Amino acid sequence: MDMDHEAKVDNPNKNVYAYGGQYAKEIKNGVISQIVLIIRLQGSETLASLGPEAYIKIDRKSTKLLLSDSNYSANQVTVRTQVPTGMGPGIGFGYGYGAVPMTSTRTSTLTSNILSGRLTFTKEMENDILSAKSLQYRLYSANDAIDLFVSDSQLEIIQKFIKNRGEVPK
């Protein structure tokens, strides 16, 4: 199940502008695996890789988690834009036609960092989430905290996901 949560970085010089999470569980022979949250963040080039320590806050209870399968990469995108440089002579040999706008192409390269990792929930966490009123995650990029906020409607969907035993609704 894919879901984007609002993200905020404690450092005003850094930001996260794309974030996503994929909640997953496996049901095999009637046995349900622990839920895994695969997190993917894209942010400013000043963000460092994610540290191994993370937290999940269910209502007021905060629990430490280990971030596994951590990955860090740079993403570069080249952007070309047309920029007006002024007005050039019009056509029509002086018969009243207006000037033609002239443009030049400006090229810039945007760099962002992509950070990812995997959080595994315990059965106790899953049970706590079922009756929770709020849910939040905290990750660390070097010394900077990154908080992911789960909205009320997203929490309801996550609760349904936890309850689902693999039955297909009719």
PDB file of C-alpha atoms in Angstrom:
ATOM      1  CA  MET A   1       0.000   0.000   0.000  1.00  0.00           C
ATOM      2  CA  ASP A   2       1.562   3.310  -1.111  1.00  0.00           C
ATOM      3  CA  MET A   3       1.085   6.420   1.003  1.00  0.00           C
ATOM      4  CA  ASP A   4       2.706   9.858   1.213  1.00  0.00           C
ATOM      5  CA  HIS A   5       3.031  11.498   4.620  1.00  0.00           C
ATOM      6  CA  GLU A   6       3.760  15.165   5.314  1.00  0.00           C
ATOM      7  CA  ALA A   7       7.495  15.607   6.017  1.00  0.00           C
ATOM      8  CA  LYS A   8       9.380  18.275   7.936  1.00  0.00           C
ATOM      9  CA  VAL A   9      13.119  18.720   8.574  1.00  0.00           C
ATOM     10  CA  ASP A  10      14.243  20.475  11.771  1.00  0.00           C
ATOM     11  CA  ASN A  11      16.986  22.372   9.910  1.00  0.00           C
ATOM     12  CA  PRO A  12      15.738  25.444   7.952  1.00  0.00           C
ATOM     13  CA  ASN A  13      18.654  25.068   5.484  1.00  0.00           C
ATOM     14  CA  LYS A  14      17.466  21.631   4.397  1.00  0.00           C
ATOM     15  CA  ASN A  15      14.193  20.337   3.101  1.00  0.00           C
ATOM     16  CA  VAL A  16      12.350  17.268   1.905  1.00  0.00           C
ATOM     17  CA  TYR A  17      10.056  17.886  -1.038  1.00  0.00           C
ATOM     18  CA  ALA A  18       9.071  14.401  -2.123  1.00  0.00           C
ATOM     19  CA  TYR A  19       8.338  11.582   0.248  1.00  0.00           C
ATOM     20  CA  GLY A  20       6.663   8.275   0.014  1.00  0.00           C
ATOM     21  CA  GLY A  21       6.082   5.169   1.975  1.00  0.00           C
ATOM     22  CA  GLN A  22       5.068   1.705   0.992  1.00  0.00           C
ATOM     23  CA  TYR A  23       3.456  -0.429   3.668  1.00  0.00           C
ATOM     24  CA  ALA A  24       3.810  -4.126   2.941  1.00  0.00           C
ATOM     25  CA  LYS A  25       3.008  -7.478   4.498  1.00  0.00           C
ATOM     26  CA  GLU A  26       3.080 -10.992   3.188  1.00  0.00           C
ATOM     27  CA  ILE A  27       0.378 -13.580   3.774  1.00  0.00           C
ATOM     28  CA  LYS A  28       1.627 -17.092   3.169  1.00  0.00           C
ATOM     29  CA  ASN A  29      -0.284 -20.230   4.155  1.00  0.00           C
ATOM     30  CA  GLY A  30      -2.480 -18.179   6.478  1.00  0.00           C
ATOM     31  CA  VAL A  31       0.518 -16.692   8.304  1.00  0.00           C
ATOM     32  CA  ILE A  32       0.863 -12.901   8.159  1.00  0.00           C
ATOM     33  CA  SER A  33       4.342 -11.409   8.258  1.00  0.00           C
ATOM     34  CA  GLN A  34       5.238  -8.307  10.201  1.00  0.00           C
ATOM     35  CA  ILE A  35       4.386  -5.055   8.447  1.00  0.00           C
ATOM     36  CA  VAL A  36       7.294  -3.310   6.776  1.00  0.00           C
ATOM     37  CA  LEU A  37       7.371   0.381   5.856  1.00  0.00           C
ATOM     38  CA  ILE A  38       9.724   1.208   2.990  1.00  0.00           C
ATOM     39  CA  ILE A  39      10.474   4.923   3.115  1.00  0.00           C
ATOM     40  CA  ARG A  40      11.742   7.020   0.202  1.00  0.00           C
ATOM     41  CA  LEU A  41      12.606  10.693   0.657  1.00  0.00           C
ATOM     42  CA  GLN A  42      13.881  13.180  -1.901  1.00  0.00           C
ATOM     43  CA  GLY A  43      15.313  16.436  -0.637  1.00  0.00           C
ATOM     44  CA  SER A  44      17.917  19.125  -0.889  1.00  0.00           C
ATOM     45  CA  GLU A  45      21.460  18.188  -1.836  1.00  0.00           C
ATOM     46  CA  THR A  46      22.535  19.123   1.701  1.00  0.00           C
ATOM     47  CA  LEU A  47      20.709  16.134   3.219  1.00  0.00           C
ATOM     48  CA  ALA A  48      22.985  13.354   4.421  1.00  0.00           C
ATOM     49  CA  SER A  49      22.131   9.655   4.355  1.00  0.00           C
ATOM     50  CA  LEU A  50      19.651   8.314   6.887  1.00  0.00           C
ATOM     51  CA  GLY A  51      21.075   7.028  10.149  1.00  0.00           C
ATOM     52  CA  PRO A  52      20.306   3.561  11.525  1.00  0.00           C
ATOM     53  CA  GLU A  53      18.097   4.887  14.320  1.00  0.00           C
ATOM     54  CA  ALA A  54      14.431   5.802  13.852  1.00  0.00           C
ATOM     55  CA  TYR A  55      11.371   6.231  16.047  1.00  0.00           C
ATOM     56  CA  ILE A  56       7.676   5.533  15.734  1.00  0.00           C
ATOM     57  CA  LYS A  57       5.335   7.575  17.921  1.00  0.00           C
ATOM     58  CA  ILE A  58       1.942   5.993  18.494  1.00  0.00           C
ATOM     59  CA  ASP A  59      -0.196   8.476  20.431  1.00  0.00           C
ATOM     60  CA  ARG A  60       2.212   9.497  23.228  1.00  0.00           C
ATOM     61  CA  LYS A  61       4.294   6.302  23.204  1.00  0.00           C
ATOM     62  CA  SER A  62       7.619   6.542  21.372  1.00  0.00           C
ATOM     63  CA  THR A  63       9.509   3.378  20.372  1.00  0.00           C
ATOM     64  CA  LYS A  64      12.965   3.066  18.858  1.00  0.00           C
ATOM     65  CA  LEU A  65      13.280   1.206  15.551  1.00  0.00           C
ATOM     66  CA  LEU A  66      16.251   0.208  13.445  1.00  0.00           C
ATOM     67  CA  LEU A  67      16.322   1.437   9.865  1.00  0.00           C
ATOM     68  CA  SER A  68      17.553  -1.354   7.617  1.00  0.00           C
ATOM     69  CA  ASP A  69      18.390  -1.503   3.908  1.00  0.00           C
ATOM     70  CA  SER A  70      19.373   2.162   3.995  1.00  0.00           C
ATOM     71  CA  ASN A  71      20.299   3.671   0.632  1.00  0.00           C
ATOM     72  CA  TYR A  72      21.562   7.094  -0.433  1.00  0.00           C
ATOM     73  CA  SER A  73      22.004   8.493  -3.921  1.00  0.00           C
ATOM     74  CA  ALA A  74      22.179  11.794  -5.767  1.00  0.00           C
ATOM     75  CA  ASN A  75      19.672  12.633  -8.473  1.00  0.00           C
ATOM     76  CA  GLN A  76      20.593  15.204 -11.113  1.00  0.00           C
ATOM     77  CA  VAL A  77      18.096  16.740 -13.503  1.00  0.00           C
ATOM     78  CA  THR A  78      19.029  19.106 -16.319  1.00  0.00           C
ATOM     79  CA  VAL A  79      16.450  21.818 -16.941  1.00  0.00           C
ATOM     80  CA  ARG A  80      16.367  23.956 -20.086  1.00  0.00           C
ATOM     81  CA  THR A  81      14.241  27.084 -20.079  1.00  0.00           C
ATOM     82  CA  GLN A  82      13.530  29.720 -22.684  1.00  0.00           C
ATOM     83  CA  VAL A  83      14.365  33.172 -21.324  1.00  0.00           C
ATOM     84  CA  PRO A  84      13.225  36.403 -23.041  1.00  0.00           C
ATOM     85  CA  THR A  85      16.233  38.553 -23.914  1.00  0.00           C
ATOM     86  CA  GLY A  86      14.445  41.509 -25.530  1.00  0.00           C
ATOM     87  CA  MET A  87      12.631  42.415 -28.681  1.00  0.00           C
ATOM     88  CA  GLY A  88      13.976  41.939 -32.166  1.00  0.00           C
ATOM     89  CA  PRO A  89      12.888  43.634 -35.378  1.00  0.00           C
ATOM     90  CA  GLY A  90       9.476  42.637 -36.677  1.00  0.00           C
ATOM     91  CA  ILE A  91       8.635  41.535 -40.177  1.00  0.00           C
ATOM     92  CA  GLY A  92       6.779  43.696 -42.637  1.00  0.00           C
ATOM     93  CA  PHE A  93       9.426  46.206 -43.739  1.00  0.00           C
ATOM     94  CA  GLY A  94       8.098  49.053 -41.638  1.00  0.00           C
ATOM     95  CA  TYR A  95       4.424  48.568 -42.401  1.00  0.00           C
ATOM     96  CA  GLY A  96       3.349  48.583 -38.739  1.00  0.00           C
ATOM     97  CA  TYR A  97       3.992  45.033 -37.645  1.00  0.00           C
ATOM     98  CA  GLY A  98       5.270  44.730 -34.064  1.00  0.00           C
ATOM     99  CA  ALA A  99       8.624  43.576 -32.897  1.00  0.00           C
ATOM    100  CA  VAL A 100       9.248  39.853 -32.384  1.00  0.00           C
ATOM    101  CA  PRO A 101      10.293  38.680 -28.888  1.00  0.00           C
ATOM    102  CA  MET A 102      13.754  37.114 -28.833  1.00  0.00           C
ATOM    103  CA  THR A 103      14.702  34.311 -26.439  1.00  0.00           C
ATOM    104  CA  SER A 104      17.758  32.412 -25.374  1.00  0.00           C
ATOM    105  CA  THR A 105      17.994  28.994 -23.788  1.00  0.00           C
ATOM    106  CA  ARG A 106      19.256  28.771 -20.230  1.00  0.00           C
ATOM    107  CA  THR A 107      20.390  25.388 -18.896  1.00  0.00           C
ATOM    108  CA  SER A 108      20.742  24.533 -15.232  1.00  0.00           C
ATOM    109  CA  THR A 109      21.335  21.324 -13.324  1.00  0.00           C
ATOM    110  CA  LEU A 110      19.307  20.600 -10.201  1.00  0.00           C
ATOM    111  CA  THR A 111      20.695  18.122  -7.708  1.00  0.00           C
ATOM    112  CA  SER A 112      18.712  16.391  -5.007  1.00  0.00           C
ATOM    113  CA  ASN A 113      19.464  13.498  -2.712  1.00  0.00           C
ATOM    114  CA  ILE A 114      17.336  10.373  -2.458  1.00  0.00           C
ATOM    115  CA  LEU A 115      17.274   8.634   0.913  1.00  0.00           C
ATOM    116  CA  SER A 116      15.526   5.352   1.616  1.00  0.00           C
ATOM    117  CA  GLY A 117      15.260   2.615   4.189  1.00  0.00           C
ATOM    118  CA  ARG A 118      13.028  -0.008   5.734  1.00  0.00           C
ATOM    119  CA  LEU A 119      11.257  -0.048   9.107  1.00  0.00           C
ATOM    120  CA  THR A 120       9.776  -3.287  10.472  1.00  0.00           C
ATOM    121  CA  PHE A 121       6.869  -3.088  12.901  1.00  0.00           C
ATOM    122  CA  THR A 122       6.511  -5.453  15.841  1.00  0.00           C
ATOM    123  CA  LYS A 123       3.151  -7.131  16.530  1.00  0.00           C
ATOM    124  CA  GLU A 124       2.876  -4.922  19.642  1.00  0.00           C
ATOM    125  CA  MET A 125       3.225  -1.794  17.490  1.00  0.00           C
ATOM    126  CA  GLU A 126       0.590  -3.083  15.082  1.00  0.00           C
ATOM    127  CA  ASN A 127      -1.796  -3.681  17.990  1.00  0.00           C
ATOM    128  CA  ASP A 128      -1.098  -0.205  19.401  1.00  0.00           C
ATOM    129  CA  ILE A 129      -1.766   1.383  15.987  1.00  0.00           C
ATOM    130  CA  LEU A 130      -5.181  -0.308  15.835  1.00  0.00           C
ATOM    131  CA  SER A 131      -6.441   1.853  18.723  1.00  0.00           C
ATOM    132  CA  ALA A 132      -4.234   4.902  18.064  1.00  0.00           C
ATOM    133  CA  LYS A 133      -5.453   8.456  17.551  1.00  0.00           C
ATOM    134  CA  SER A 134      -2.115   9.687  16.113  1.00  0.00           C
ATOM    135  CA  LEU A 135       0.933   8.233  14.375  1.00  0.00           C
ATOM    136  CA  GLN A 136       4.271   9.810  13.491  1.00  0.00           C
ATOM    137  CA  TYR A 137       7.762   8.703  12.422  1.00  0.00           C
ATOM    138  CA  ARG A 138      11.142  10.289  13.089  1.00  0.00           C
ATOM    139  CA  LEU A 139      14.248   9.574  11.032  1.00  0.00           C
ATOM    140  CA  TYR A 140      17.680  11.186  11.173  1.00  0.00           C
ATOM    141  CA  SER A 141      19.801  12.595   8.370  1.00  0.00           C
ATOM    142  CA  ALA A 142      23.123  13.147  10.205  1.00  0.00           C
ATOM    143  CA  ASN A 143      22.050  15.332  13.174  1.00  0.00           C
ATOM    144  CA  ASP A 144      18.885  16.610  11.474  1.00  0.00           C
ATOM    145  CA  ALA A 145      15.552  15.094  12.494  1.00  0.00           C
ATOM    146  CA  ILE A 146      13.041  14.376   9.731  1.00  0.00           C
ATOM    147  CA  ASP A 147       9.480  13.926  10.958  1.00  0.00           C
ATOM    148  CA  LEU A 148       6.797  12.184   8.908  1.00  0.00           C
ATOM    149  CA  PHE A 149       3.257  13.024   9.980  1.00  0.00           C
ATOM    150  CA  VAL A 150       0.365  10.628   9.359  1.00  0.00           C
ATOM    151  CA  SER A 151      -2.994  12.353   8.812  1.00  0.00           C
ATOM    152  CA  ASP A 152      -6.169  11.101  10.503  1.00  0.00           C
ATOM    153  CA  SER A 153      -7.538   9.692   7.243  1.00  0.00           C
ATOM    154  CA  GLN A 154      -4.215   7.942   6.506  1.00  0.00           C
ATOM    155  CA  LEU A 155      -4.215   6.436  10.011  1.00  0.00           C
ATOM    156  CA  GLU A 156      -7.661   4.951   9.350  1.00  0.00           C
ATOM    157  CA  ILE A 157      -6.365   3.368   6.130  1.00  0.00           C
ATOM    158  CA  ILE A 158      -3.305   1.955   7.932  1.00  0.00           C
ATOM    159  CA  GLN A 159      -5.583   0.507  10.644  1.00  0.00           C
ATOM    160  CA  LYS A 160      -7.685  -1.208   7.950  1.00  0.00           C
ATOM    161  CA  PHE A 161      -4.484  -2.500   6.337  1.00  0.00           C
ATOM    162  CA  ILE A 162      -3.372  -4.035   9.654  1.00  0.00           C
ATOM    163  CA  LYS A 163      -6.799  -5.657  10.199  1.00  0.00           C
ATOM    164  CA  ASN A 164      -6.952  -7.112   6.685  1.00  0.00           C
ATOM    165  CA  ARG A 165      -6.177 -10.803   6.827  1.00  0.00           C
ATOM    166  CA  GLY A 166      -5.935 -11.213   3.079  1.00  0.00           C
ATOM    167  CA  GLU A 167      -9.646 -11.631   2.439  1.00  0.00           C
ATOM    168  CA  VAL A 168     -10.921 -10.079  -0.744  1.00  0.00           C
ATOM    169  CA  PRO A 169     -13.995  -7.896  -0.117  1.00  0.00           C
ATOM    170  CA  LYS A 170     -17.101  -9.055  -2.045  1.00  0.00           C
TER     171      LYS A 170
END
